[in-house]
Amino acid sequence: GENVEQHPSTLSVQEGDSAVIKCTYSDSASNYFPWYKQELGKRPQLIIDIRSNVGEKKDQRIAVTLNKTAKHFSLHITETQPEDSAVYFCAAPHNQAGTALIFGKGTTLSVSS
Amino acid sequence: DGGITQSPKYLFRKEGQNVTLSCEQNLNHDAMYWYRQDPGQGLRLIYYSQIVNDFQKGDIAEGYSVSREKKESFPLTVTSAQKNPTAFYLCASSMAGWGGNSNQPQHFGDGTRLSIL
């Protein structure tokens, strides 16, 4: 089955800096990679996703890149703001459980002003 | 995502007691899921249901049970066999995909925090 590794587990940046979080996956058949943001005590919210037929997708200050050969995908946040502080999870298709996802263990991003 | 409602927000379980967590969605989604979240563990799949009247075990199903009698509802029961039930439980749903796009964005409820008394 699929396995997702996420790094780093914690990331501290200054306001205005960029932040990058990387995930690797094991199943070359995986074709959908979402990123979720979870604020303390709240629900995970989808912030961006990418399918395997494209290499990059952008939405304002957020971008995701996908390298199918190396089996990794990354979240890029530019011009970070204090409200970007949260836990970020990457995910990939579980592949052994219908359309369920398998998640990375999360990255706690802290943006200080 | 106001389309998925989980209740209660907080729940306490006594020794030997079964408790049921509610999950209702009005998004007309076919697929529904239960995940368990522990600190530093990410989200782990408990059960999933691709369509009404059908459900399957996920990675950590022991000590849990579900039903899917209505499209809108996917309740989770934490039984007394689950010896470490303290966690944050998240319900999610998604549209049914097709062909190479079988995976569709998942929408989450606000979660239920379960603790042992």
Short mmCIF file of C-alpha atoms in Angstrom, two decimals:
data_model
loop_
_atom_site.label_atom_id
_atom_site.label_comp_id
_atom_site.label_asym_id
_atom_site.label_seq_id
_atom_site.Cartn_x
_atom_site.Cartn_y
_atom_site.Cartn_z
CA GLY A 1 0.00 0.00 0.00
CA GLU A 2 0.88 3.67 -0.11
CA ASN A 3 3.21 5.25 2.42
CA VAL A 4 3.65 9.02 2.86
CA GLU A 5 6.57 10.66 4.62
CA GLN A 6 6.47 14.36 5.48
CA HIS A 7 9.34 16.70 6.43
CA PRO A 8 10.09 18.72 8.42
CA SER A 9 7.89 18.05 11.45
CA THR A 10 8.31 21.65 12.64
CA LEU A 11 9.23 24.79 10.71
CA SER A 12 9.77 28.30 12.07
CA VAL A 13 10.08 31.29 9.74
CA GLN A 14 10.00 35.05 9.97
CA GLU A 15 7.06 36.91 8.50
CA GLY A 16 7.67 37.54 4.81
CA ASP A 17 9.96 34.53 4.35
CA SER A 18 9.08 31.50 2.26
CA ALA A 19 8.24 28.08 3.70
CA VAL A 20 8.63 24.73 1.97
CA ILE A 21 7.25 21.39 3.15
CA LYS A 22 8.10 18.17 1.33
CA CYS A 23 6.35 14.83 1.12
CA THR A 24 7.45 11.58 -0.47
CA TYR A 25 5.18 8.72 -1.50
CA SER A 26 5.84 5.10 -2.38
CA ASP A 27 3.17 4.00 -4.88
CA SER A 28 3.93 5.13 -8.43
CA ALA A 29 0.24 4.62 -9.32
CA SER A 30 -0.85 7.46 -7.00
CA ASN A 31 -2.30 10.35 -9.00
CA TYR A 32 -3.82 12.84 -6.56
CA PHE A 33 -2.03 14.86 -3.88
CA PRO A 34 -3.90 17.28 -1.61
CA TRP A 35 -2.59 19.58 1.10
CA TYR A 36 -4.60 20.43 4.20
CA LYS A 37 -4.19 23.21 6.76
CA GLN A 38 -5.39 22.60 10.31
CA GLU A 39 -5.57 25.34 12.91
CA LEU A 40 -5.54 24.35 16.56
CA GLY A 41 -8.67 22.41 17.52
CA LYS A 42 -10.29 22.87 14.11
CA ARG A 43 -11.04 20.78 11.06
CA PRO A 44 -8.45 20.18 8.32
CA GLN A 45 -9.17 22.43 5.35
CA LEU A 46 -8.07 21.72 1.80
CA ILE A 47 -5.78 24.51 0.61
CA ILE A 48 -4.50 23.13 -2.69
CA ASP A 49 -4.29 19.85 -4.57
CA ILE A 50 -2.54 18.55 -7.66
CA ARG A 51 -3.10 15.66 -10.03
CA SER A 52 -0.31 13.71 -11.65
CA ASN A 53 -0.88 15.13 -15.12
CA VAL A 54 0.64 18.49 -14.10
CA GLY A 55 3.92 19.41 -12.46
CA GLU A 56 2.92 22.60 -10.65
CA LYS A 57 -0.16 24.43 -9.47
CA LYS A 58 -0.41 27.90 -7.92
CA ASP A 59 -3.05 29.74 -5.95
CA GLN A 60 -1.92 33.20 -4.87
CA ARG A 61 0.85 32.71 -2.26
CA ILE A 62 0.56 28.92 -2.27
CA ALA A 63 2.01 26.51 -4.80
CA VAL A 64 2.44 22.76 -5.03
CA THR A 65 5.06 21.03 -7.18
CA LEU A 66 5.08 17.37 -8.13
CA ASN A 67 8.02 15.23 -9.24
CA LYS A 68 6.59 11.88 -10.36
CA THR A 69 9.98 10.40 -11.16
CA ALA A 70 11.31 11.03 -7.68
CA LYS A 71 7.87 10.45 -6.11
CA HIS A 72 7.77 13.62 -4.09
CA PHE A 73 5.62 16.71 -3.91
CA SER A 74 6.12 19.97 -2.06
CA LEU A 75 4.08 22.83 -0.67
CA HIS A 76 5.51 26.31 -1.13
CA ILE A 77 4.18 29.29 0.80
CA THR A 78 5.60 32.69 -0.15
CA GLU A 79 5.44 35.95 1.81
CA THR A 80 4.37 34.12 4.94
CA GLN A 81 2.05 35.85 7.41
CA PRO A 82 1.30 35.07 11.08
CA GLU A 83 -2.10 33.66 10.04
CA ASP A 84 -0.27 30.97 8.06
CA SER A 85 0.75 29.44 11.40
CA ALA A 86 -0.92 26.01 11.59
CA VAL A 87 -0.30 22.32 11.05
CA TYR A 88 -0.06 21.30 7.40
CA PHE A 89 -0.74 17.76 6.17
CA CYS A 90 0.03 16.22 2.83
CA ALA A 91 -1.88 13.20 1.59
CA ALA A 92 -2.00 10.67 -1.22
CA PRO A 93 -4.52 8.02 -2.31
CA HIS A 94 -4.59 5.11 0.11
CA ASN A 95 -4.84 2.71 -2.87
CA GLN A 96 -6.03 -0.14 -0.64
CA ALA A 97 -9.12 1.56 0.79
CA GLY A 98 -11.29 2.87 -2.00
CA THR A 99 -10.99 6.64 -2.32
CA ALA A 100 -9.65 7.15 1.20
CA LEU A 101 -6.44 9.08 1.71
CA ILE A 102 -3.28 8.31 3.62
CA PHE A 103 -1.79 11.31 5.41
CA GLY A 104 1.65 12.46 6.36
CA LYS A 105 2.27 13.12 10.05
CA GLY A 106 2.07 16.87 9.65
CA THR A 107 4.30 19.93 9.80
CA THR A 108 3.78 22.59 12.45
CA LEU A 109 4.53 25.94 10.81
CA SER A 110 5.17 28.94 13.05
CA VAL A 111 5.42 32.39 11.47
CA SER A 112 6.75 35.07 13.79
CA SER A 113 6.30 38.78 13.18
CA ASP B 1 -17.33 23.39 5.11
CA GLY B 2 -20.70 23.67 6.80
CA GLY B 3 -21.94 20.65 4.88
CA ILE B 4 -20.64 18.08 7.37
CA THR B 5 -21.88 18.09 10.95
CA GLN B 6 -20.29 16.05 13.70
CA SER B 7 -21.73 15.72 17.17
CA PRO B 8 -21.09 15.93 19.99
CA LYS B 9 -18.06 18.20 20.04
CA TYR B 10 -16.80 16.61 23.28
CA LEU B 11 -17.58 13.12 24.59
CA PHE B 12 -16.54 11.22 27.67
CA ARG B 13 -16.57 7.44 27.89
CA LYS B 14 -16.78 5.36 31.02
CA GLU B 15 -15.13 1.96 31.47
CA GLY B 16 -16.99 -0.76 29.54
CA GLN B 17 -19.24 1.71 27.74
CA ASN B 18 -19.95 1.97 24.03
CA VAL B 19 -20.34 5.48 22.64
CA THR B 20 -21.56 6.66 19.24
CA LEU B 21 -20.25 9.63 17.30
CA SER B 22 -22.59 11.21 14.79
CA CYS B 23 -21.66 12.38 11.27
CA GLU B 24 -24.20 13.91 8.89
CA GLN B 25 -23.54 15.51 5.50
CA ASN B 26 -25.80 17.44 3.13
CA LEU B 27 -23.31 17.61 0.26
CA ASN B 28 -24.86 14.64 -1.57
CA HIS B 29 -21.52 12.87 -1.40
CA ASP B 30 -21.39 9.13 -1.98
CA ALA B 31 -18.18 8.42 -0.06
CA MET B 32 -17.68 8.95 3.66
CA TYR B 33 -14.74 8.29 5.97
CA TRP B 34 -13.72 8.19 9.62
CA TYR B 35 -10.22 9.18 10.68
CA ARG B 36 -8.60 9.21 14.08
CA GLN B 37 -6.10 11.93 14.94
CA ASP B 38 -3.54 11.56 17.73
CA PRO B 39 -0.79 14.11 18.48
CA GLY B 40 2.14 13.63 16.10
CA GLN B 41 0.38 10.78 14.25
CA GLY B 42 -1.43 12.53 11.47
CA LEU B 43 -4.82 11.13 10.48
CA ARG B 44 -5.38 7.37 10.39
CA LEU B 45 -8.25 5.66 8.60
CA ILE B 46 -10.74 3.78 10.77
CA TYR B 47 -13.57 2.92 8.34
CA TYR B 48 -14.75 4.07 4.95
CA SER B 49 -17.90 3.77 2.87
CA GLN B 50 -17.97 4.25 -0.89
CA ILE B 51 -21.76 3.98 -1.17
CA VAL B 52 -24.82 3.64 1.03
CA ASN B 53 -25.29 0.20 2.66
CA ASP B 54 -21.63 -0.67 2.16
CA PHE B 55 -18.57 -0.01 4.33
CA GLN B 56 -15.08 -1.42 4.78
CA LYS B 57 -12.43 -1.54 7.48
CA GLY B 58 -9.57 0.87 7.31
CA ASP B 59 -6.14 0.63 8.90
CA ILE B 60 -7.18 0.78 12.56
CA ALA B 61 -10.73 -0.66 12.68
CA GLU B 62 -10.34 -2.83 15.78
CA GLY B 63 -12.66 -1.69 18.58
CA TYR B 64 -14.84 0.39 16.25
CA SER B 65 -18.01 -0.23 14.24
CA VAL B 66 -20.02 1.80 11.73
CA SER B 67 -23.25 1.74 9.74
CA ARG B 68 -24.30 3.41 6.52
CA GLU B 69 -28.07 3.05 6.25
CA LYS B 70 -28.57 6.50 4.74
CA LYS B 71 -26.45 8.40 2.25
CA GLU B 72 -26.27 11.40 4.58
CA SER B 73 -25.25 9.57 7.74
CA PHE B 74 -22.19 7.55 8.82
CA PRO B 75 -22.16 7.07 12.61
CA LEU B 76 -19.12 5.60 14.37
CA THR B 77 -19.40 3.49 17.52
CA VAL B 78 -16.39 3.25 19.80
CA THR B 79 -16.82 -0.02 21.65
CA SER B 80 -15.43 -1.13 25.00
CA ALA B 81 -12.96 -3.27 23.02
CA GLN B 82 -11.11 -0.09 22.01
CA LYS B 83 -8.70 0.20 24.95
CA ASN B 84 -7.21 3.55 24.03
CA PRO B 85 -10.08 5.63 22.64
CA THR B 86 -8.81 9.06 23.68
CA ALA B 87 -8.35 10.98 20.41
CA PHE B 88 -9.81 13.53 18.04
CA TYR B 89 -12.21 11.86 15.58
CA LEU B 90 -12.78 13.37 12.17
CA CYS B 91 -15.47 12.46 9.65
CA ALA B 92 -15.03 13.36 5.99
CA SER B 93 -16.91 12.94 2.72
CA SER B 94 -16.18 13.24 -0.97
CA MET B 95 -17.87 12.96 -4.33
CA ALA B 96 -17.57 9.72 -6.23
CA GLY B 97 -14.78 10.03 -8.77
CA TRP B 98 -14.51 8.45 -12.16
CA GLY B 99 -11.80 6.81 -14.21
CA GLY B 100 -8.39 8.28 -13.50
CA ASN B 101 -9.93 10.93 -11.24
CA SER B 102 -11.34 8.49 -8.69
CA ASN B 103 -9.97 10.59 -5.82
CA GLN B 104 -11.92 13.78 -5.18
CA PRO B 105 -11.35 16.48 -2.54
CA GLN B 106 -12.39 15.39 0.95
CA HIS B 107 -14.34 17.74 3.18
CA PHE B 108 -14.08 17.40 6.94
CA GLY B 109 -16.40 17.97 9.85
CA ASP B 110 -15.37 19.87 12.99
CA GLY B 111 -14.48 16.69 14.84
CA THR B 112 -15.38 15.04 18.14
CA ARG B 113 -12.89 14.95 20.99
CA LEU B 114 -13.30 11.73 22.98
CA SER B 115 -11.82 11.23 26.42
CA ILE B 116 -11.98 8.51 29.06
CA LEU B 117 -13.57 9.30 32.41
#
